[in-house]
Amino acid sequence: MWSEARHQKIRLLLQRHGRITTEDTIRELGVSRETVRRDFLELEALGLLQRVHGGAVHLSDEPPIDKRNTIHIAAKKAIVRAVAQRLRTPVTLFMDAGSTTTLLARELSQLSGLTLITNSLSAAACFTELPGNPDNQIIILPGVLNTALSSTSGASTILQIQTFHADIALLSPVAVNARQGAASFLHDEALIARAMSEGADQTWILADHSKIGAASRETYCPAERIDRLFCNSQARQTEGFEALQAKVGEVVLA
């Protein structure tokens, strides 16, 4: 069986079952253990599966923003409160687009002394929902509108990010693990998060327990460059937490 056919068969098995073992894959494909190991490595490099002990799990597309807004809400709220408590103003912040960072923007709208630079229209709108502090400055990055994410992206967004310098980049990845670091499923989102991380003195990553140990398509910040990782306490029980904790600067459990 050619490698393309094997890869297609593995992806179909993962879509059907969500998780497959190495032994089952050997039997299904009629190939050696070394061939299955190599296929898993190649598919993981393409962002199509995640290798786990004894097999692999399906790596699906990132859910749309309206779905993400309803997932792990209590965990995300605990995380954003922990972030807000550790900020010292005046401060200049980068913030990317996502359900967690939108919740964080709502929390930060009660503070003063902020300069917030973001591509998230939802995050920026949080500062108009309640009477704001007049000394907060909200800068919305230009670019192509992504209606599904309520954000901007593209070359003009990256160029504008590169004209700024921030104290902290506040980023919420699709996945974060010790080997890959913080990662995104979409290329445009990864480019924006990478530019923000590179343009800030510190990178703070916000990730609930479902993202710890997971993998996604494109790395934008290696684990060693994460200054603070904010998780909910349930993250302690996730596979890969200890390895990740050993690599990042500090872990804050909310």
Short mmCIF file of N, CA and C in Angstrom, two decimals, residues 91-95 115 117 141 157-171 190-204 220-221 225 227:
data_model
loop_
_atom_site.label_atom_id
_atom_site.label_comp_id
_atom_site.label_asym_id
_atom_site.label_seq_id
_atom_site.Cartn_x
_atom_site.Cartn_y
_atom_site.Cartn_z
N VAL A 91 0.17 50.13 31.15
CA VAL A 91 0.74 49.00 30.42
C VAL A 91 0.22 49.02 28.99
N THR A 92 1.08 48.60 28.07
CA THR A 92 0.69 48.46 26.66
C THR A 92 0.59 46.98 26.34
N LEU A 93 -0.55 46.59 25.77
CA LEU A 93 -0.85 45.19 25.55
C LEU A 93 -1.17 44.90 24.10
N PHE A 94 -0.67 43.78 23.59
CA PHE A 94 -1.19 43.17 22.38
C PHE A 94 -2.23 42.14 22.81
N MET A 95 -3.28 41.97 22.01
CA MET A 95 -4.28 40.93 22.29
C MET A 95 -4.79 40.37 20.97
N THR A 115 -3.20 50.66 27.26
CA THR A 115 -3.16 50.83 25.82
C THR A 115 -3.29 49.43 25.24
N ILE A 117 -3.80 47.02 21.96
CA ILE A 117 -3.65 46.93 20.51
C ILE A 117 -4.16 45.56 20.10
N LEU A 141 -6.42 47.12 14.95
CA LEU A 141 -5.50 46.90 13.82
C LEU A 141 -6.27 46.77 12.51
N THR A 157 -2.32 43.92 8.57
CA THR A 157 -2.41 43.71 10.02
C THR A 157 -1.02 43.43 10.59
N ILE A 158 -0.27 42.56 9.95
CA ILE A 158 1.08 42.23 10.41
C ILE A 158 1.98 43.45 10.37
N LEU A 159 1.92 44.21 9.28
CA LEU A 159 2.76 45.40 9.15
C LEU A 159 2.46 46.40 10.25
N GLN A 160 1.19 46.57 10.59
CA GLN A 160 0.83 47.51 11.65
C GLN A 160 1.29 47.03 13.01
N ILE A 161 1.18 45.74 13.28
CA ILE A 161 1.69 45.18 14.54
C ILE A 161 3.16 45.50 14.70
N GLN A 162 3.90 45.39 13.61
CA GLN A 162 5.35 45.58 13.66
C GLN A 162 5.77 47.03 13.90
N THR A 163 4.82 47.96 13.82
CA THR A 163 5.15 49.36 14.13
C THR A 163 5.03 49.65 15.62
N PHE A 164 4.46 48.73 16.37
CA PHE A 164 4.24 48.93 17.81
C PHE A 164 5.21 48.11 18.64
N HIS A 165 5.36 48.52 19.89
CA HIS A 165 6.05 47.72 20.90
C HIS A 165 5.13 47.64 22.11
N ALA A 166 4.95 46.44 22.64
CA ALA A 166 4.06 46.23 23.79
C ALA A 166 4.83 45.66 24.97
N ASP A 167 4.31 45.90 26.15
CA ASP A 167 4.89 45.28 27.35
C ASP A 167 4.57 43.79 27.38
N ILE A 168 3.32 43.45 27.05
CA ILE A 168 2.87 42.06 27.15
C ILE A 168 1.99 41.72 25.95
N ALA A 169 2.20 40.53 25.40
CA ALA A 169 1.27 39.97 24.41
C ALA A 169 0.39 38.96 25.12
N LEU A 170 -0.91 39.17 25.04
CA LEU A 170 -1.89 38.28 25.66
C LEU A 170 -2.53 37.44 24.55
N LEU A 171 -2.22 36.15 24.55
CA LEU A 171 -2.57 35.30 23.42
C LEU A 171 -3.27 34.03 23.90
N ALA A 190 -1.98 32.39 13.27
CA ALA A 190 -0.63 32.11 13.76
C ALA A 190 0.32 33.26 13.43
N LEU A 191 0.21 33.82 12.24
CA LEU A 191 1.07 34.95 11.85
C LEU A 191 0.86 36.14 12.76
N ILE A 192 -0.39 36.43 13.09
CA ILE A 192 -0.70 37.57 13.96
C ILE A 192 -0.16 37.33 15.36
N ALA A 193 -0.42 36.15 15.91
CA ALA A 193 0.05 35.85 17.26
C ALA A 193 1.57 35.87 17.32
N ARG A 194 2.24 35.35 16.29
CA ARG A 194 3.70 35.36 16.27
C ARG A 194 4.24 36.79 16.25
N ALA A 195 3.64 37.65 15.42
CA ALA A 195 4.09 39.04 15.34
C ALA A 195 3.88 39.75 16.67
N MET A 196 2.78 39.47 17.35
CA MET A 196 2.51 40.09 18.64
C MET A 196 3.51 39.61 19.69
N SER A 197 3.78 38.31 19.70
CA SER A 197 4.74 37.77 20.65
C SER A 197 6.13 38.36 20.44
N GLU A 198 6.53 38.46 19.19
CA GLU A 198 7.86 38.99 18.88
C GLU A 198 7.98 40.48 19.17
N GLY A 199 6.85 41.18 19.17
CA GLY A 199 6.87 42.62 19.40
C GLY A 199 6.61 43.03 20.84
N ALA A 200 6.61 42.06 21.76
CA ALA A 200 6.32 42.36 23.17
C ALA A 200 7.48 41.90 24.06
N ASP A 201 7.62 42.56 25.20
CA ASP A 201 8.65 42.15 26.16
C ASP A 201 8.35 40.79 26.76
N GLN A 202 7.06 40.51 26.97
CA GLN A 202 6.66 39.23 27.55
C GLN A 202 5.49 38.66 26.77
N THR A 203 5.40 37.33 26.78
CA THR A 203 4.27 36.63 26.18
C THR A 203 3.53 35.86 27.26
N TRP A 204 2.26 36.20 27.44
CA TRP A 204 1.41 35.48 28.38
C TRP A 204 0.41 34.67 27.57
N TYR A 220 3.44 29.25 16.97
CA TYR A 220 3.79 30.67 16.88
C TYR A 220 4.63 31.14 18.06
N CYS A 221 4.74 30.35 19.12
CA CYS A 221 5.59 30.72 20.24
C CYS A 221 6.11 29.44 20.91
N ARG A 225 9.71 30.31 25.25
CA ARG A 225 9.50 31.75 25.14
C ARG A 225 8.20 32.21 25.79
N ASP A 227 6.42 33.37 28.83
CA ASP A 227 6.81 33.89 30.13
C ASP A 227 5.84 33.47 31.23
#
